CSV table of C-alpha atoms and ligand atoms in Angstrom, one decimal:
chain,number,residue,atom,x,y,z
L,22,MET,CA,80.3,144.4,121.5
L,23,THR,CA,78.7,146.2,118.6
L,24,ASP,CA,75.7,148.6,118.8
L,25,THR,CA,72.1,147.3,118.7
L,26,PRO,CA,71.3,146.7,115.0
L,27,ARG,CA,68.8,149.0,113.3
L,28,THR,CA,67.9,146.4,110.8
L,29,LEU,CA,68.2,142.6,110.4
L,30,VAL,CA,69.2,143.0,106.7
L,31,ARG,CA,72.6,144.6,107.0
L,32,ARG,CA,75.5,142.4,107.9
L,33,ASN,CA,76.7,143.7,111.3
L,34,PRO,CA,80.4,143.7,112.2
L,35,TRP,CA,81.7,140.5,113.8
L,36,PRO,CA,82.7,141.0,117.5
L,37,THR,CA,86.4,141.5,117.8
L,38,GLY,CA,88.7,141.6,120.7
L,39,VAL,CA,92.2,140.5,121.8
L,40,SER,CA,91.4,136.8,121.8
L,41,ARG,CA,91.4,134.6,118.7
L,42,PRO,CA,89.7,131.2,118.1
L,43,VAL,CA,91.9,128.2,118.5
L,44,VAL,CA,89.9,126.3,116.0
L,45,PRO,CA,90.1,127.8,112.5
L,46,PRO,CA,86.8,129.5,111.7
L,47,LEU,CA,84.5,128.2,109.0
L,48,GLN,CA,84.0,131.0,106.5
L,49,LEU,CA,80.9,130.3,104.4
L,50,SER,CA,80.9,133.8,102.8
L,51,VAL,CA,80.7,133.6,99.0
L,52,VAL,CA,81.6,137.3,98.6
L,53,TYR,CA,84.2,139.5,100.3
L,54,ALA,CA,83.8,143.2,100.6
L,55,SER,CA,86.7,145.7,99.9
L,56,GLU,CA,87.3,149.1,101.2
L,57,SER,CA,87.6,150.9,97.8
L,58,PRO,CA,88.3,150.3,94.1
L,59,ASP,CA,92.0,151.2,94.8
L,60,GLU,CA,92.2,148.4,97.4
L,61,LEU,CA,90.5,146.0,95.0
L,62,ASP,CA,93.1,146.9,92.3
L,63,ALA,CA,95.9,146.2,94.8
L,64,GLN,CA,94.4,142.9,95.6
L,65,TYR,CA,94.0,141.8,91.9
L,66,GLN,CA,97.6,143.0,91.3
L,67,GLY,CA,98.8,140.8,94.2
L,68,ARG,CA,100.1,143.8,96.2
L,69,VAL,CA,97.8,142.9,99.2
L,70,GLN,CA,96.3,139.6,100.2
L,71,GLY,CA,92.5,139.2,100.1
L,72,TYR,CA,89.5,137.4,98.7
L,73,THR,CA,86.8,138.5,96.4
L,74,TYR,CA,84.5,135.6,95.4
L,75,ALA,CA,84.5,132.1,96.8
L,76,ARG,CA,84.7,130.3,93.5
L,77,GLU,CA,88.0,132.0,92.9
L,78,GLY,CA,89.3,131.0,96.4
L,79,HIS,CA,88.4,131.1,100.0
L,80,PRO,CA,90.3,130.9,103.4
L,81,ASN,CA,89.2,127.4,104.3
L,82,ALA,CA,90.5,125.9,101.0
L,83,ASP,CA,93.8,127.9,101.3
L,84,HIS,CA,94.3,126.8,104.9
L,85,LEU,CA,93.8,123.2,103.9
L,86,SER,CA,96.0,123.4,100.8
L,87,HIS,CA,98.9,124.8,102.8
L,88,MET,CA,98.7,121.8,105.2
L,89,ILE,CA,98.9,119.4,102.3
L,90,ASP,CA,101.6,121.4,100.6
L,91,GLY,CA,103.7,120.9,103.8
L,92,LEU,CA,103.2,117.1,103.6
L,93,GLU,CA,104.0,116.9,99.8
L,94,GLY,CA,106.9,119.4,99.9
L,95,ALA,CA,104.8,121.5,97.4
L,96,GLU,CA,104.0,125.1,96.9
L,97,GLY,CA,100.8,126.8,95.9
L,98,GLY,CA,98.6,123.7,96.0
L,99,LEU,CA,94.9,123.9,95.0
L,100,ILE,CA,91.9,122.3,96.6
L,101,LEU,CA,89.0,121.1,94.3
L,102,GLY,CA,85.6,119.7,94.8
L,103,SER,CA,86.7,116.0,94.3
L,104,GLY,CA,89.7,113.9,93.4
L,105,MET,CA,88.3,113.5,89.9
L,106,ALA,CA,88.0,117.3,89.7
L,107,ALA,CA,91.7,117.4,90.4
L,108,VAL,CA,92.6,114.8,87.7
L,109,SER,CA,90.3,116.6,85.2
L,110,ALA,CA,91.6,120.1,86.0
L,111,VAL,CA,95.2,119.0,85.2
L,112,LEU,CA,94.4,117.2,82.0
L,113,LEU,CA,91.9,119.7,80.6
L,114,GLY,CA,93.8,122.7,81.9
L,115,LEU,CA,97.1,121.7,80.2
L,116,LEU,CA,96.3,119.7,77.1
L,117,LYS,CA,95.0,120.7,73.7
L,118,THR,CA,93.8,119.0,70.5
L,119,GLY,CA,96.5,117.0,68.9
L,120,ASP,CA,98.3,116.2,72.2
L,121,HIS,CA,98.9,112.6,73.3
L,122,VAL,CA,98.7,111.3,76.9
L,123,LEU,CA,100.2,108.1,78.2
L,124,GLY,CA,98.5,106.5,81.3
L,125,GLY,CA,99.3,103.5,83.4
L,126,ASP,CA,97.0,100.7,82.4
L,127,GLN,CA,95.6,100.1,85.9
L,128,LEU,CA,94.6,103.7,86.8
L,129,TYR,CA,91.6,104.5,88.9
L,130,GLY,CA,88.5,103.6,86.7
L,131,ARG,CA,87.2,107.2,86.2
L,132,SER,CA,90.7,108.5,85.4
L,133,LEU,CA,91.0,105.8,82.7
L,134,ARG,CA,87.5,106.7,81.4
L,135,LEU,CA,88.4,110.4,81.2
L,136,LEU,CA,91.6,109.6,79.3
L,137,THR,CA,90.2,107.1,76.8
L,138,GLN,CA,86.7,108.4,76.3
L,139,ASP,CA,86.3,112.1,77.3
L,140,LEU,CA,89.7,113.4,76.1
L,141,ALA,CA,89.2,111.6,72.9
L,142,ARG,CA,86.1,113.8,72.1
L,143,PHE,CA,88.4,116.8,72.3
L,144,GLY,CA,91.0,115.3,69.9
L,145,ILE,CA,93.4,114.4,72.7
L,146,ALA,CA,94.7,110.8,72.1
L,147,THR,CA,95.6,108.4,74.9
L,148,SER,CA,97.6,105.2,75.2
L,149,THR,CA,97.9,103.1,78.2
L,150,ALA,CA,100.8,100.8,79.2
L,151,ASP,CA,102.0,98.7,82.1
L,152,SER,CA,103.5,101.2,84.5
L,153,THR,CA,105.6,98.5,86.3
L,154,ASP,CA,107.6,98.1,83.0
L,155,VAL,CA,109.4,101.3,81.9
L,156,ALA,CA,110.3,99.7,78.5
L,157,ALA,CA,106.5,99.3,77.8
L,158,MET,CA,105.9,102.9,78.8
L,159,ALA,CA,108.8,104.1,76.6
L,160,ALA,CA,107.5,102.1,73.6
L,161,ALA,CA,104.0,103.7,74.0
L,162,LEU,CA,105.4,107.3,73.7
L,163,ARG,CA,104.7,109.4,70.6
L,164,PRO,CA,106.4,112.6,69.4
L,165,GLU,CA,103.2,114.5,70.6
L,166,THR,CA,103.1,112.9,74.1
L,167,LYS,CA,102.7,115.8,76.5
L,168,LEU,CA,101.8,114.1,79.7
L,169,ILE,CA,102.3,110.8,81.6
L,170,LEU,CA,99.8,109.9,84.4
L,171,VAL,CA,100.6,107.1,86.8
L,172,GLU,CA,99.7,105.9,90.3
L,173,VAL,CA,102.4,104.6,92.5
L,174,LEU,CA,100.4,101.6,93.7
L,175,ALA,CA,97.9,100.1,91.2
L,176,ASN,CA,94.3,99.4,92.3
L,177,PRO,CA,93.5,96.7,93.4
L,178,THR,CA,96.6,94.6,92.5
L,179,LEU,CA,99.0,96.8,94.5
L,180,ARG,CA,101.7,96.5,91.8
L,181,LEU,CA,104.3,99.3,92.0
L,182,ALA,CA,105.0,101.5,89.1
L,183,ASP,CA,108.7,101.9,88.1
L,184,MET,CA,108.7,105.5,89.4
L,185,GLU,CA,112.4,106.1,88.9
L,186,GLY,CA,112.4,104.8,85.4
L,187,ILE,CA,109.3,106.7,84.4
L,188,ALA,CA,110.7,110.0,85.9
L,189,THR,CA,113.9,109.6,84.0
L,190,LEU,CA,112.0,108.9,80.8
L,191,ALA,CA,109.7,111.9,81.3
L,192,LYS,CA,112.6,114.2,82.0
L,193,ALA,CA,114.6,113.0,78.9
L,194,ARG,CA,111.7,113.5,76.6
L,195,ASP,CA,110.5,116.8,78.3
L,196,ILE,CA,107.1,115.3,79.2
L,197,THR,CA,105.0,116.4,82.2
L,198,LEU,CA,104.9,113.7,84.8
L,199,MET,CA,101.7,113.7,86.8
L,200,VAL,CA,101.3,111.3,89.8
L,201,ASP,CA,98.1,110.4,91.5
L,202,ASN,CA,99.4,109.8,95.1
L,203,THR,CA,96.1,108.9,96.7
L,204,PHE,CA,97.0,105.3,97.7
L,205,THR,CA,100.6,106.0,98.9
L,206,THR,CA,100.0,109.4,100.5
L,207,PRO,CA,102.9,111.7,101.2
L,208,ARG,CA,103.7,109.6,104.3
L,209,GLY,CA,104.5,106.7,102.0
L,210,TYR,CA,106.0,108.5,99.0
L,211,ARG,CA,106.6,112.1,97.9
L,212,PRO,CA,106.4,112.3,94.1
L,213,LEU,CA,107.7,115.9,93.8
L,214,ASP,CA,110.9,114.8,95.5
L,215,HIS,CA,111.4,112.1,92.9
L,216,GLY,CA,111.0,113.9,89.6
L,217,ALA,CA,107.3,114.3,89.3
L,218,ASP,CA,106.0,117.7,88.0
L,219,ILE,CA,102.5,117.4,89.3
L,220,VAL,CA,100.9,115.5,92.2
L,221,VAL,CA,97.2,115.0,92.7
L,222,HIS,CA,95.1,113.5,95.5
L,223,SER,CA,91.7,112.3,96.2
L,224,VAL,CA,91.6,114.1,99.7
L,225,THR,CA,88.4,112.1,100.2
L,226,LYS,CA,90.4,109.0,101.1
L,227,LEU,CA,93.2,108.8,103.6
L,228,LEU,CA,94.0,112.5,104.0
L,229,ALA,CA,90.5,113.5,105.2
L,230,GLY,CA,90.1,110.0,106.5
L,231,HIS,CA,86.5,109.9,107.8
L,232,ALA,CA,84.5,109.1,104.6
L,233,ASP,CA,82.4,112.3,105.1
L,234,VAL,CA,83.9,114.7,102.5
L,235,THR,CA,84.7,114.5,98.8
L,236,LEU,CA,87.7,116.7,97.9
L,237,GLY,CA,90.8,116.8,95.6
L,238,TYR,CA,94.2,118.5,95.7
L,239,ILE,CA,96.7,119.5,93.0
L,240,ALA,CA,100.2,120.8,93.3
L,241,ALA,CA,102.3,121.7,90.2
L,242,LYS,CA,105.9,122.7,90.4
L,243,ASP,CA,105.9,125.0,87.3
L,244,PRO,CA,104.1,128.3,88.1
L,245,VAL,CA,102.9,128.6,84.5
L,246,GLN,CA,101.2,125.2,84.6
L,247,ARG,CA,99.9,126.0,88.1
L,248,LYS,CA,98.2,129.2,86.8
L,249,ALA,CA,96.7,127.3,83.7
L,250,ILE,CA,95.2,124.6,86.0
L,251,TYR,CA,93.9,127.2,88.5
L,252,ASP,CA,92.2,129.3,85.8
L,253,PHE,CA,90.6,126.2,84.2
L,254,ALA,CA,89.4,124.9,87.6
L,255,VAL,CA,87.9,128.3,88.6
L,256,THR,CA,86.3,128.8,85.2
L,257,THR,CA,84.7,125.4,85.2
L,258,GLY,CA,83.6,125.8,88.8
L,259,MET,CA,85.5,122.9,90.4
L,260,THR,CA,85.5,124.9,93.7
L,261,PRO,CA,85.4,123.0,97.0
L,262,SER,CA,82.8,123.9,99.7
L,263,PRO,CA,84.3,125.7,102.7
L,264,PHE,CA,82.6,123.2,105.1
L,265,ASP,CA,84.2,120.2,103.3
L,266,CYS,CA,87.6,121.9,103.6
L,267,TRP,CA,87.0,122.6,107.3
L,268,LEU,CA,86.0,119.0,107.9
L,269,ALA,CA,89.0,117.7,105.9
L,270,GLU,CA,91.4,119.9,107.9
L,271,ARG,CA,89.9,118.5,111.1
L,272,GLY,CA,90.5,115.0,109.7
L,273,LEU,CA,94.0,115.9,108.6
L,274,TYR,CA,95.2,116.8,112.1
L,275,SER,CA,95.3,113.1,113.0
L,276,PHE,CA,96.5,111.8,109.5
L,277,SER,CA,100.0,110.8,110.7
L,278,LEU,CA,98.6,108.9,113.7
L,279,ARG,CA,95.9,107.2,111.6
L,280,TYR,CA,98.3,106.3,108.8
L,281,ASP,CA,100.9,104.8,111.1
L,282,ARG,CA,98.4,102.7,113.0
L,283,ALA,CA,96.6,101.5,109.9
L,284,GLU,CA,99.9,100.6,108.3
L,285,GLU,CA,100.9,98.6,111.3
L,286,ASN,CA,97.5,96.8,111.3
L,287,ALA,CA,97.8,96.2,107.5
L,288,ARG,CA,101.2,94.5,107.9
L,289,LYS,CA,99.9,92.2,110.7
L,290,LEU,CA,96.7,91.4,109.0
L,291,ALA,CA,98.4,90.6,105.7
L,292,ASP,CA,100.7,88.1,107.5
L,293,HIS,CA,97.8,86.6,109.4
L,294,LEU,CA,95.7,86.2,106.2
L,295,ALA,CA,98.6,84.3,104.6
L,296,THR,CA,98.3,81.6,107.4
L,297,LEU,CA,94.6,80.9,106.8
L,298,ARG,CA,93.3,77.9,105.0
L,299,GLY,CA,91.2,79.1,102.0
L,300,VAL,CA,93.4,82.1,101.2
L,301,LYS,CA,95.2,81.5,97.9
L,302,ARG,CA,97.4,84.6,98.0
L,303,VAL,CA,98.0,87.8,99.9
L,304,ILE,CA,99.3,91.0,98.3
L,305,TYR,CA,101.1,93.5,100.5
L,306,PRO,CA,104.0,95.6,99.2
L,307,LEU,CA,106.4,94.7,102.1
L,308,ARG,CA,105.8,91.0,102.0
L,309,PRO,CA,108.7,89.1,100.4
L,310,ASP,CA,106.2,87.3,98.1
L,311,HIS,CA,105.0,90.6,96.5
L,312,PRO,CA,105.9,90.6,92.8
L,313,ASP,CA,107.5,94.0,93.2
L,314,HIS,CA,109.0,93.5,96.6
L,315,ASN,CA,112.5,94.9,95.8
L,316,ARG,CA,111.0,98.0,94.2
L,317,ALA,CA,108.7,98.4,97.1
L,318,ALA,CA,111.6,98.3,99.5
L,319,HIS,CA,113.5,100.8,97.4
L,320,LEU,CA,110.6,103.3,96.8
L,321,LEU,CA,108.7,103.0,100.0
L,322,GLY,CA,111.3,101.9,102.6
L,323,ALA,CA,109.4,100.5,105.5
L,324,ARG,CA,106.1,102.3,104.5
L,325,GLY,CA,103.9,99.5,103.1
L,326,GLY,CA,100.7,101.6,103.5
L,327,ASN,CA,97.3,100.5,104.7
L,328,MET,CA,96.0,98.6,101.6
L,329,VAL,CA,96.0,94.8,101.5
L,330,SER,CA,94.6,92.6,98.8
L,331,PHE,CA,94.0,88.8,98.9
L,332,GLU,CA,92.4,86.1,96.9
L,333,LEU,CA,90.1,83.4,98.3
L,334,GLU,CA,89.9,79.8,97.0
L,335,GLY,CA,86.4,79.4,95.4
L,336,GLY,CA,84.3,81.8,93.4
L,337,ARG,CA,81.3,84.1,94.1
L,338,ALA,CA,79.8,81.8,96.7
L,339,ALA,CA,83.0,82.0,98.8
L,340,ALA,CA,83.0,85.8,98.4
L,341,ASN,CA,79.4,86.1,99.5
L,342,ALA,CA,80.1,83.9,102.5
L,343,LEU,CA,83.0,86.1,103.6
L,344,THR,CA,81.2,89.4,103.6
L,345,ARG,CA,78.1,87.9,105.2
L,346,ALA,CA,80.2,86.4,108.0
L,347,MET,CA,81.9,89.7,108.9
L,348,PRO,CA,79.2,92.4,108.7
L,349,GLU,CA,81.1,94.7,111.1
L,350,VAL,CA,83.6,95.4,108.4
L,351,ALA,CA,81.8,97.7,105.9
L,352,PHE,CA,81.6,96.0,102.5
L,353,ALA,CA,81.9,99.3,100.6
L,354,PRO,CA,83.8,100.4,97.5
L,355,THR,CA,86.0,103.1,99.2
L,356,LEU,CA,89.3,103.4,101.0
L,357,GLY,CA,91.0,105.5,103.5
L,358,ASP,CA,88.3,105.6,106.1
L,359,ILE,CA,89.3,105.5,109.8
L,360,GLY,CA,87.5,102.1,110.0
L,361,THR,CA,88.4,99.0,107.8
L,362,THR,CA,86.4,98.6,104.6
L,363,LEU,CA,86.4,95.8,102.2
L,364,SER,CA,85.8,95.9,98.5
L,365,HIS,CA,85.2,93.3,95.8
L,366,PRO,CA,86.5,94.6,92.5
L,367,ALA,CA,84.8,92.0,90.3
L,368,SER,CA,81.4,93.3,91.4
L,369,SER,CA,82.3,97.0,91.9
L,370,SER,CA,85.3,99.0,90.5
L,371,HIS,CA,86.0,96.4,87.8
L,372,ARG,CA,82.5,95.2,86.9
L,373,ALA,CA,82.7,96.9,83.5
L,374,VAL,CA,86.0,95.1,82.7
L,375,SER,CA,85.5,91.8,80.9
L,376,PRO,CA,86.2,88.7,82.9
L,377,GLU,CA,89.1,87.8,80.6
L,378,ALA,CA,90.7,91.2,81.1
L,379,ARG,CA,90.2,90.9,84.8
L,380,ALA,CA,91.7,87.4,84.8
L,381,ALA,CA,94.8,88.8,83.0
L,382,VAL,CA,95.6,91.0,86.0
L,383,GLY,CA,94.5,88.3,88.5
L,384,ILE,CA,91.2,89.8,89.6
L,385,THR,CA,89.0,86.8,90.1
L,386,GLU,CA,85.6,86.3,91.9
L,387,GLY,CA,87.6,85.5,95.1
L,388,PHE,CA,89.7,88.7,95.0
L,389,PHE,CA,89.2,91.3,97.7
L,390,ARG,CA,90.9,94.5,98.6
L,391,ILE,CA,91.0,95.7,102.2
L,392,SER,CA,91.5,99.3,103.2
L,393,VAL,CA,92.8,98.7,106.7
L,394,GLY,CA,91.7,101.1,109.5
L,395,VAL,CA,92.8,101.9,113.0
L,396,GLU,CA,90.7,99.4,115.0
L,397,GLU,CA,92.4,97.1,117.5
L,398,ILE,CA,94.3,94.5,115.5
L,399,GLU,CA,92.8,91.6,117.6
L,400,LEU,CA,89.4,92.6,116.4
L,401,LEU,CA,90.4,92.6,112.8
L,402,ILE,CA,92.1,89.3,113.1
L,403,GLU,CA,88.9,87.8,114.7
L,404,ASP,CA,86.7,89.2,111.9
L,405,PHE,CA,88.9,88.0,109.0
L,406,THR,CA,89.5,84.6,110.6
L,407,ARG,CA,85.7,84.1,110.9
L,408,GLY,CA,85.1,85.5,107.3
L,409,VAL,CA,87.7,83.3,105.7
L,410,ALA,CA,86.5,80.2,107.6
L,411,ALA,CA,83.0,80.8,106.3
L,412,ALA,CA,84.3,81.3,102.8
L,413,ALA,CA,86.4,78.1,102.9
L,414,THR,CA,83.3,76.1,104.0
L,415,ALA,CA,81.3,77.7,101.2
L,416,ALA,CA,84.0,76.8,98.7
L,417,GLU,CA,84.1,73.2,99.8
L,418,GLY,CA,80.4,72.8,100.0
W,507,PLP,C1,89.0,107.8,94.7
W,507,PLP,C2,90.1,108.1,93.8
W,507,PLP,C3,90.0,109.1,92.9
W,507,PLP,C4,88.8,110.0,92.7
W,507,PLP,O1,88.6,110.7,93.9
W,507,PLP,P1,87.2,111.3,94.3
W,507,PLP,O2,87.4,112.1,95.4
W,507,PLP,O3,86.3,110.1,94.5
W,507,PLP,O4,86.7,112.1,93.1
W,507,PLP,C5,91.1,109.3,92.0
W,507,PLP,N1,92.2,108.5,92.1
W,507,PLP,C6,92.3,107.5,93.0
W,507,PLP,C7,93.6,106.7,93.0
W,507,PLP,C8,91.3,107.2,93.9
W,507,PLP,O5,91.4,106.2,94.8
């Protein structure tokens, strides 16, 4: 142990010994002390490893990013304060006035807003096109297109982007391909293995998995792009909290187990929903009636993931009856929690989209998206059977 302190103000040395903690420590320190200016030089020049100031990097973020790097087959990944910070850091760190970006037309709502409204203020133009159709994507390219942003699985229609076609197109035209892999996770698909240059995540969702932290992740293959993104993120203060990183790491230990169980539940629940009176259609990538079934089998193999969408007969009244009849399943606009959550795009994620535009992609008042969790499948089947029966009664009455 250390000597009795002479003041409460000085930071006393931490007790050391031959033992080490099994659980990674939580390091809240914002600043890191160095031994001398020479040592600080060595650190800045990369000759020795160390930290200086938490906005520039800290051990809990690095420990977490190494784990996600391992899952994605990436190197030098970066953790940020949210998934949207990750999307923003890539776009704003790499693009400049005059550039053009092409996005999938069913991207996450805030990503679409960033592209079409915020980037536009900086003179960066955006087009969107149907990412399931590589010809439509190709037709939307311009000579000044610098980046393509797609999600593998569209929200909430669960359509599959033509990842192979888009990767080939991006490579031929020397355009950076950025993939938001939040819905698929590296257990379902690894974009960097299939021609993507940059992968981003909302770690908030399946990776952390407990709906108690907001974090993002970026990995870029090219070290020059990696440094530009890092500098932009650090300059604009997109830094994650050490405690959030610590919590996310704790959640990540069980990611594979949670994912496999949730996926198995999703497959069974999708098949069950399809048998219920009052369900108009069920959308799950591995079902033979999915519009991109062949592509799903090719890209994802047997990994259908944990997201299931379905459409009820009847309008808002049926939708209200469903959520009210199954209060144990949180009706909440999120995904990837350990427990099942249910979202209704028409009143949440897609409420700003006009009813006509929603109808064009099949999002009606009866449309729901389920983020399937790890509960006992019997329980989920009971809940949804009761909910759909209540909805069918409301639709008929
Ligand atoms: C949630 C989500 C985001 C944004 O992540 P936050 O952590 O909420 O900022 C981005 N992309 C997709 C696909 C998401 O589901």
